[in-house]
């Protein structure tokens, strides 16, 4: 890829605050959460351990992890008023709008009355998001009111269980676990920055997270995993993918799931999720979608030196697990709520309202013409 333009549009490369949560692209490609390489975490931890690390600063020991998972399990139920709201959202609504409304409604019912409650409220959202999306999805698509208080050990397992009415197999639960780890935190990305700007006004956690969901929804950010799926499922072979992709590049179309605002050589999350996508492809006997994805990766690098970001191979991985495409970005929310909330806490701990300046490019000073004369 060409050198990143620093400054100017999109505030690229500008330092907009401090964080002890993560580093992105420090060596050109790395990602660390509180000093741990994301690869190390994805190989050796459960998502709940990583959530604990992000919130509390250190990895938990066995007893701390068991306690934390126990707490989260007790927070999976949804209040009746929230269920009623979810039941009124139509089946053709965008699931990210459901997440946004679900978060906002929970804020009305169980709002953050003081910052002393911030961790408790973050845990509540972490535990409730899978319930919110699955309750709405299953009611609006299958006409059933699901039980959200399951005894599943993990957040990923809880989500898959509610979605399909059966306990997931070990491979699927493990992939969910890895995926949630990869998406958990990413420094000052657009949605996290949204959350921090909101926090800087001393607003409540539910408002910060609701705003962040809105930012994540766009196809240039979290929405890219769905957009990538829509792209790859159009092709029936790797050769067809190559031909079509070359046409898209010639027409200067954006290819979702490629490129990054910070990384210049590769997104370290890609190699990890790609490996799992390959395993899942073998598991389901796929010989189209995975080879199509690999060819897209090769063509984009060869033609444009653009690499897959975290979203691209998530598309095929989720698809192989039978997850509906429209639920891809809500899974990102189920994970990133950890990073968002931790950034809100950081902002609050050392706050000054975020209020940059604009370069004025409008008309010179002028006089109002009375309305009758205009
Ligand atoms: C988890 C995440 O949120 S990861 C990001 C998910 N988003 C996507 O996958 C959407 C597709 N990708 C993009 O739109 C961009 O790469 C972004 C938004 C991620 C980063 O944007 P920027 O930092 O502005 O991109 P960057 O400065 O690297 O762009 C350089 C050039 O490559 C082009 N380019 C960048 N990404 C792509 C792409 N995916 N497809 C085609 N061209 C691209 C840009 O248009 C730009 O061309 P130009 O100089 O002729 O205008
Ligand atoms: O950092 C970014 O700009 C986008 C991203 O990859 C993320 O939020 O995970």
Coordinates of C-alpha atoms and ligand atoms in Angstrom, one line a residue:
X1 CA 0.0 0.0 0.0
X2 CA 1.1 3.6 -0.6
X3 CA 2.3 5.7 2.4
X4 CA -0.6 6.8 4.6
X5 CA -1.5 10.5 4.3
X6 CA -1.2 11.9 7.8
X7 CA -3.4 14.8 9.0
X8 CA -6.1 16.5 6.9
X9 CA -9.3 14.6 6.1
X10 CA -10.3 12.0 8.6
X11 CA -7.8 13.2 11.2
X12 CA -5.5 10.4 10.0
X13 CA -2.4 10.0 12.2
X14 CA -3.4 12.7 14.6
X15 CA -3.1 11.8 18.3
X16 CA -6.5 12.7 19.8
X17 CA -5.9 11.4 23.4
X18 CA -4.2 8.7 25.5
X19 CA -5.1 5.1 26.1
X20 CA -3.6 2.2 28.0
X21 CA -6.0 -0.3 26.3
X22 CA -4.4 -1.2 23.0
X23 CA -1.9 -0.4 20.3
X24 CA -2.7 -0.7 16.6
X25 CA -0.1 -1.0 13.9
X26 CA 2.8 0.0 16.1
X27 CA 5.2 -2.2 14.1
X28 CA 3.3 -1.7 10.9
X29 CA 1.0 -4.6 11.6
X30 CA 0.7 -5.5 15.3
X31 CA -2.3 -5.3 17.6
X32 CA -2.0 -5.6 21.4
X33 CA -4.5 -5.4 24.2
X34 CA -3.0 -4.1 27.5
X35 CA 0.4 -5.3 26.3
X36 CA -0.6 -8.8 25.1
X37 CA -0.4 -9.7 21.4
X38 CA -3.9 -10.4 20.0
X39 CA -2.5 -13.7 18.5
X40 CA -1.4 -14.9 21.9
X41 CA -4.7 -14.0 23.4
X42 CA -6.7 -15.7 20.6
X43 CA -4.6 -18.9 20.9
X44 CA -4.6 -19.1 24.7
X45 CA -7.7 -17.4 26.1
X46 CA -11.5 -17.4 26.2
X47 CA -13.3 -14.2 25.3
X48 CA -14.4 -13.6 28.8
X49 CA -10.8 -13.6 30.0
X50 CA -10.0 -10.9 27.4
X51 CA -13.1 -8.9 28.4
X52 CA -11.8 -9.1 32.0
X53 CA -8.4 -8.0 30.9
X54 CA -9.7 -5.1 29.0
X55 CA -11.9 -3.9 31.9
X56 CA -9.6 -4.7 34.9
X57 CA -6.1 -4.4 33.3
X58 CA -4.9 -7.9 34.1
X59 CA -5.8 -11.4 33.0
X60 CA -7.9 -13.2 35.6
X61 CA -6.9 -16.3 37.5
X62 CA -9.1 -19.4 37.4
X63 CA -11.3 -18.2 40.4
X64 CA -11.6 -14.7 39.1
X65 CA -12.7 -16.0 35.6
X66 CA -15.2 -18.4 37.1
X67 CA -16.6 -15.5 39.2
X68 CA -16.8 -13.2 36.3
X69 CA -18.5 -15.7 34.0
X70 CA -20.9 -16.4 36.8
X71 CA -21.8 -12.7 37.1
X72 CA -22.3 -12.4 33.3
X73 CA -24.6 -15.5 33.3
X74 CA -26.9 -13.9 35.8
X75 CA -27.3 -10.8 33.5
X76 CA -28.6 -12.6 30.4
X77 CA -32.4 -12.1 31.1
X78 CA -34.3 -9.2 29.4
X79 CA -36.9 -7.1 31.2
X80 CA -40.5 -7.5 29.9
X81 CA -40.7 -3.9 28.6
X82 CA -37.6 -4.5 26.5
X83 CA -39.0 -7.7 25.1
X84 CA -42.2 -5.9 24.1
X85 CA -40.2 -3.2 22.3
X86 CA -38.1 -5.9 20.5
X87 CA -41.4 -7.6 19.4
X88 CA -42.6 -4.5 17.7
X89 CA -39.5 -4.1 15.5
X90 CA -40.2 -5.5 12.1
X91 CA -38.4 -8.5 10.6
X92 CA -37.0 -6.4 7.8
X93 CA -35.4 -3.9 10.2
X94 CA -31.6 -3.6 10.1
X95 CA -30.3 -5.7 13.0
X96 CA -27.9 -2.9 13.9
X97 CA -30.9 -0.7 14.4
X98 CA -32.3 -3.4 16.7
X99 CA -29.0 -3.3 18.7
X100 CA -29.1 0.5 18.9
X101 CA -32.7 0.5 20.1
X102 CA -32.2 -2.4 22.5
X103 CA -29.2 -0.6 24.1
X104 CA -31.1 2.7 24.3
X105 CA -34.3 1.0 25.7
X106 CA -32.2 -0.8 28.4
X107 CA -30.8 2.6 29.3
X108 CA -34.4 3.8 29.9
X109 CA -35.2 0.8 32.1
X110 CA -31.9 0.3 34.0
X111 CA -30.0 3.5 33.4
X112 CA -26.6 4.4 34.8
X113 CA -27.5 6.7 37.8
X114 CA -23.9 7.4 38.7
X115 CA -20.4 6.6 37.3
X116 CA -19.9 4.3 40.3
X117 CA -22.2 1.9 38.5
X118 CA -20.2 1.9 35.2
X119 CA -18.7 -1.6 35.4
X120 CA -21.9 -3.2 36.5
X121 CA -23.7 -1.5 33.5
X122 CA -21.0 -2.5 31.1
X123 CA -21.3 -6.1 32.3
X124 CA -25.0 -5.9 31.8
X125 CA -24.7 -4.8 28.2
X126 CA -22.0 -7.4 27.5
X127 CA -24.3 -10.2 28.8
X128 CA -27.5 -8.8 27.3
X129 CA -26.5 -8.0 23.7
X130 CA -26.7 -11.6 22.5
X131 CA -30.1 -12.0 24.2
X132 CA -31.4 -8.7 22.6
X133 CA -30.4 -9.7 19.0
X134 CA -31.5 -13.3 19.3
X135 CA -34.8 -12.5 21.0
X136 CA -35.7 -10.0 18.2
X137 CA -34.4 -12.3 15.5
X138 CA -36.2 -15.4 16.6
X139 CA -39.5 -13.6 17.4
X140 CA -39.6 -11.7 14.1
X141 CA -38.3 -14.5 11.9
X142 CA -39.6 -17.7 13.6
X143 CA -42.5 -16.4 15.7
X144 CA -41.0 -17.8 18.9
X145 CA -40.3 -16.1 22.2
X146 CA -37.0 -17.6 23.2
X147 CA -35.6 -18.2 26.7
X148 CA -32.5 -16.0 27.0
X149 CA -31.4 -17.2 30.4
X150 CA -29.4 -20.3 29.3
X151 CA -26.7 -22.0 31.2
X152 CA -24.1 -21.8 28.3
X153 CA -20.6 -21.4 29.6
X154 CA -19.6 -18.7 27.1
X155 CA -21.0 -15.6 25.4
X156 CA -20.4 -17.1 22.0
X157 CA -22.1 -20.4 23.0
X158 CA -25.0 -18.5 24.5
X159 CA -25.5 -16.6 21.2
X160 CA -25.3 -19.7 19.0
X161 CA -27.6 -21.7 21.3
X162 CA -30.3 -19.0 21.2
X163 CA -30.0 -18.6 17.5
X164 CA -30.5 -22.3 16.6
X165 CA -32.3 -23.7 19.6
X166 CA -29.5 -26.2 20.2
X167 CA -26.2 -26.2 21.9
X168 CA -23.3 -25.4 19.5
X169 CA -20.6 -27.9 18.7
X170 CA -17.1 -27.3 20.2
X171 CA -15.6 -26.0 16.9
X172 CA -18.3 -23.4 16.5
X173 CA -18.1 -22.3 20.1
X174 CA -14.3 -22.0 19.7
X175 CA -14.5 -19.9 16.5
X176 CA -17.0 -17.6 18.2
X177 CA -14.6 -17.2 21.1
X178 CA -11.7 -16.3 18.8
X179 CA -13.9 -14.0 16.7
X180 CA -15.1 -12.1 19.8
X181 CA -11.5 -11.8 21.0
X182 CA -10.4 -10.4 17.6
X183 CA -13.1 -7.8 17.5
X184 CA -12.9 -6.7 21.2
X185 CA -10.8 -3.6 21.1
X186 CA -9.0 -1.3 18.5
X187 CA -7.8 2.0 19.9
X188 CA -9.4 5.2 18.4
X189 CA -11.5 3.6 15.6
X190 CA -14.6 5.6 14.5
X191 CA -17.1 3.9 16.8
X192 CA -14.8 4.0 19.9
X193 CA -14.1 7.6 19.2
X194 CA -17.8 8.3 19.0
X195 CA -18.2 6.7 22.4
X196 CA -15.3 8.8 23.8
X197 CA -16.7 12.0 22.4
X198 CA -20.1 11.2 24.0
X199 CA -18.3 10.3 27.3
X200 CA -16.4 13.6 27.3
X201 CA -19.7 15.5 27.8
X202 CA -20.1 13.4 31.0
X203 CA -23.1 11.6 29.4
X204 CA -24.2 8.1 30.6
X205 CA -22.8 4.8 29.4
X206 CA -25.9 3.7 27.5
X207 CA -25.8 6.9 25.4
X208 CA -22.1 6.4 24.6
X209 CA -22.7 2.8 23.5
X210 CA -25.8 3.6 21.5
X211 CA -23.8 6.3 19.6
X212 CA -21.0 3.8 19.0
X213 CA -23.4 1.2 17.6
X214 CA -24.6 3.9 15.1
X215 CA -21.0 4.5 14.0
X216 CA -20.1 0.8 13.7
X217 CA -23.2 0.2 11.5
X218 CA -21.6 1.8 8.4
X219 CA -20.0 -0.3 5.6
X220 CA -16.7 1.6 6.0
X221 CA -16.4 0.2 9.5
X222 CA -18.2 -2.8 11.1
X223 CA -20.8 -3.2 8.4
X224 CA -18.0 -4.3 6.0
X225 CA -18.3 -8.0 7.2
X226 CA -21.8 -8.1 5.8
X227 CA -20.8 -6.3 2.7
X228 CA -17.9 -8.7 2.1
X229 CA -20.4 -11.6 2.4
X230 CA -22.7 -10.0 -0.2
X231 CA -19.7 -9.7 -2.5
X232 CA -18.3 -13.2 -2.2
X233 CA -21.6 -15.0 -2.4
X234 CA -22.1 -13.6 -5.9
X235 CA -19.3 -15.7 -7.3
X236 CA -19.5 -19.4 -8.2
X237 CA -15.8 -19.9 -8.7
X238 CA -12.4 -18.3 -8.0
X239 CA -11.9 -17.5 -11.7
X240 CA -15.3 -15.7 -11.8
X241 CA -14.3 -13.8 -8.6
X242 CA -11.1 -12.7 -10.2
X243 CA -12.7 -11.5 -13.4
X244 CA -15.5 -9.6 -11.6
X245 CA -13.1 -8.1 -9.1
X246 CA -10.8 -6.7 -11.8
X247 CA -13.9 -5.1 -13.4
X248 CA -14.8 -3.5 -10.1
X249 CA -11.3 -2.2 -9.6
X250 CA -11.3 -0.7 -13.1
X251 CA -14.6 1.0 -12.3
X252 CA -12.9 2.3 -9.1
X253 CA -15.5 0.6 -6.8
X254 CA -14.6 0.0 -3.2
X255 CA -14.1 -3.6 -2.2
X256 CA -15.4 -4.1 1.3
X257 CA -13.3 -6.0 3.7
X258 CA -10.0 -4.6 2.3
X259 CA -7.8 -1.8 3.4
X260 CA -7.4 -0.1 6.7
X261 CA -7.1 3.4 8.1
X262 CA -4.0 2.5 10.3
X263 CA -2.4 -0.7 9.2
X264 CA -0.1 -0.4 6.2
X265 CA 1.0 -4.0 5.5
X266 CA -1.6 -6.3 7.0
X267 CA -4.3 -6.6 9.6
X268 CA -3.0 -9.1 12.2
X269 CA -6.5 -10.3 12.8
X270 CA -6.9 -11.6 9.2
X271 CA -4.4 -14.4 9.4
X272 CA -6.1 -15.7 12.5
X273 CA -9.7 -15.7 11.3
X274 CA -8.6 -16.9 7.9
X275 CA -7.2 -20.1 9.5
X276 CA -10.5 -20.7 11.2
X277 CA -12.5 -20.0 8.0
X278 CA -10.4 -22.7 6.3
X279 CA -11.1 -25.2 9.1
X280 CA -14.8 -24.4 8.9
X281 CA -14.7 -24.8 5.1
X282 CA -13.3 -28.3 5.5
X283 CA -15.8 -29.0 8.2
X284 CA -18.8 -28.2 5.9
X285 CA -17.2 -29.5 2.7
X286 CA -17.1 -26.1 1.0
X287 CA -15.2 -25.8 -2.2
X288 CA -16.4 -22.5 -3.5
X289 CA -16.7 -19.7 -0.9
X290 CA -13.3 -20.3 0.7
X291 CA -11.4 -20.5 -2.6
X292 CA -13.3 -17.5 -3.8
X293 CA -12.2 -15.5 -0.7
X294 CA -8.6 -16.6 -1.1
X295 CA -8.6 -15.5 -4.8
X296 CA -10.1 -12.1 -3.8
X297 CA -7.2 -11.7 -1.3
X298 CA -4.6 -12.6 -4.0
X299 CA -6.1 -10.3 -6.6
X300 CA -6.4 -7.3 -4.3
X301 CA -2.8 -7.6 -3.2
X302 CA -1.5 -8.2 -6.7
X303 CA -3.4 -5.3 -8.2
X304 CA -3.6 -2.7 -5.5
X305 CA -1.5 -3.8 -2.6
X306 CA -4.6 -3.8 -0.5
X307 CA -4.9 -6.5 2.2
X308 CA -7.9 -8.2 3.9
X309 CA -8.9 -6.5 7.1
X310 CA -10.5 -8.2 10.1
X311 CA -13.9 -8.3 8.3
X312 CA -13.1 -10.2 5.1
X313 CA -12.6 -13.8 6.3
X314 CA -15.1 -13.3 9.1
X315 CA -17.8 -13.3 6.4
X316 CA -17.0 -16.9 5.2
X317 CA -16.3 -18.1 8.7
X318 CA -19.7 -16.9 10.1
X319 CA -21.4 -18.2 6.9
X320 CA -20.0 -21.7 7.4
X321 CA -21.4 -21.7 11.0
X322 CA -24.9 -21.0 9.6
X323 CA -25.1 -17.5 11.0
X324 CA -27.4 -15.3 8.8
X325 CA -25.5 -12.5 7.1
X326 CA -27.6 -9.7 8.7
X327 CA -26.4 -10.8 12.1
X328 CA -22.7 -10.4 11.3
X329 CA -22.3 -6.8 12.5
X330 CA -24.3 -7.3 15.7
X331 CA -21.7 -9.9 16.7
X332 CA -19.1 -7.2 16.4
X333 CA -21.2 -5.1 18.9
X334 CA -21.4 -8.1 21.3
X335 CA -17.6 -8.0 21.4
X336 CA -16.6 -4.4 20.9
X337 CA -18.8 -3.3 23.8
X338 CA -15.9 -4.2 26.0
X339 CA -13.5 -1.8 24.2
X340 CA -16.1 0.9 24.0
X341 CA -17.0 0.8 27.7
X342 CA -13.3 0.6 28.8
X343 CA -12.6 3.7 26.6
X344 CA -15.6 5.5 28.3
X345 CA -14.1 4.6 31.7
X346 CA -10.7 5.9 30.6
X347 CA -12.2 9.1 29.2
X348 CA -14.0 9.7 32.4
X349 CA -10.9 9.1 34.5
X350 CA -9.0 11.9 32.8
X351 CA -11.6 14.1 31.1
X352 CA -11.7 17.2 29.1
X353 CA -14.6 17.8 26.7
X354 CA -13.6 16.8 23.2
X355 CA -14.2 19.8 21.0
X356 CA -11.8 20.3 18.0
X357 CA -11.9 23.3 15.7
X358 CA -13.0 23.5 12.0
X359 CA -11.4 25.3 9.1
X360 CA -14.1 27.6 7.9
X361 CA -14.7 27.4 4.1
X362 CA -18.2 29.1 3.9
X363 CA -19.2 32.6 2.6
X364 CA -17.7 35.9 3.9
X365 CA -19.7 37.9 6.4
X366 CA -23.0 39.2 4.8
X367 CA -26.2 41.0 5.7
X368 CA -29.6 39.4 6.0
X369 CA -31.9 40.6 3.1
X370 CA -35.4 41.0 4.6
X371 CA -37.6 38.0 3.6
X372 CA -40.0 40.1 1.5
X373 CA -37.0 41.1 -0.7
X374 CA -35.5 37.6 -1.2
Ligands
LIG1 C1 -13.1 -3.6 11.5 C2 -13.0 -2.5 10.5 O1 -13.8 -1.5 10.7 S1 -11.9 -2.6 9.4 C3 -12.5 -1.5 8.1 C4 -13.7 -2.1 7.4 N1 -14.0 -1.3 6.2 C5 -13.9 -1.8 5.0 O2 -13.5 -2.9 4.7 C6 -14.4 -0.9 3.9 C7 -13.4 -0.9 2.7 N2 -12.2 -0.2 3.0 C8 -12.1 1.2 3.0 O3 -13.1 1.9 2.6 C9 -10.9 1.9 3.4 O4 -9.8 1.1 3.2 C10 -10.9 2.3 4.9 C11 -12.2 3.1 5.2 C12 -10.9 1.0 5.8 C13 -9.7 3.1 5.3 O5 -9.8 4.3 4.6 P1 -8.6 5.3 4.3 O6 -7.7 5.3 5.4 O7 -9.1 6.6 3.8 O8 -7.9 4.5 3.1 P2 -6.5 4.7 2.4 O9 -6.0 6.1 2.7 O10 -5.6 3.6 2.7 O11 -6.8 4.7 0.8 C14 -5.8 4.7 -0.1 C15 -6.4 4.5 -1.5 O12 -6.8 3.1 -1.6 C16 -8.2 3.1 -2.0 N3 -8.8 2.0 -1.2 C17 -8.8 1.9 0.1 N4 -9.5 0.8 0.5 C18 -10.0 0.3 -0.7 C19 -10.9 -0.8 -0.9 N5 -11.3 -1.6 0.1 N6 -11.3 -1.0 -2.2 C20 -10.8 -0.2 -3.2 N7 -10.0 0.9 -3.0 C21 -9.6 1.1 -1.7 C22 -8.7 4.4 -1.5 O13 -9.9 4.8 -2.3 C23 -7.6 5.4 -1.8 O14 -7.6 5.7 -3.2 P3 -7.3 7.2 -3.7 O15 -6.0 7.6 -3.1 O16 -7.4 7.1 -5.1 O17 -8.5 8.0 -3.1
LIG2 O1 -9.4 0.7 13.6 C1 -10.2 1.0 12.7 O2 -10.2 2.1 12.1 C2 -11.2 0.0 12.3 C3 -11.0 -1.4 12.9 O3 -10.2 -2.1 12.4 C4 -11.7 -1.7 14.1 O4 -12.4 -0.9 14.7 O5 -11.6 -2.9 14.5

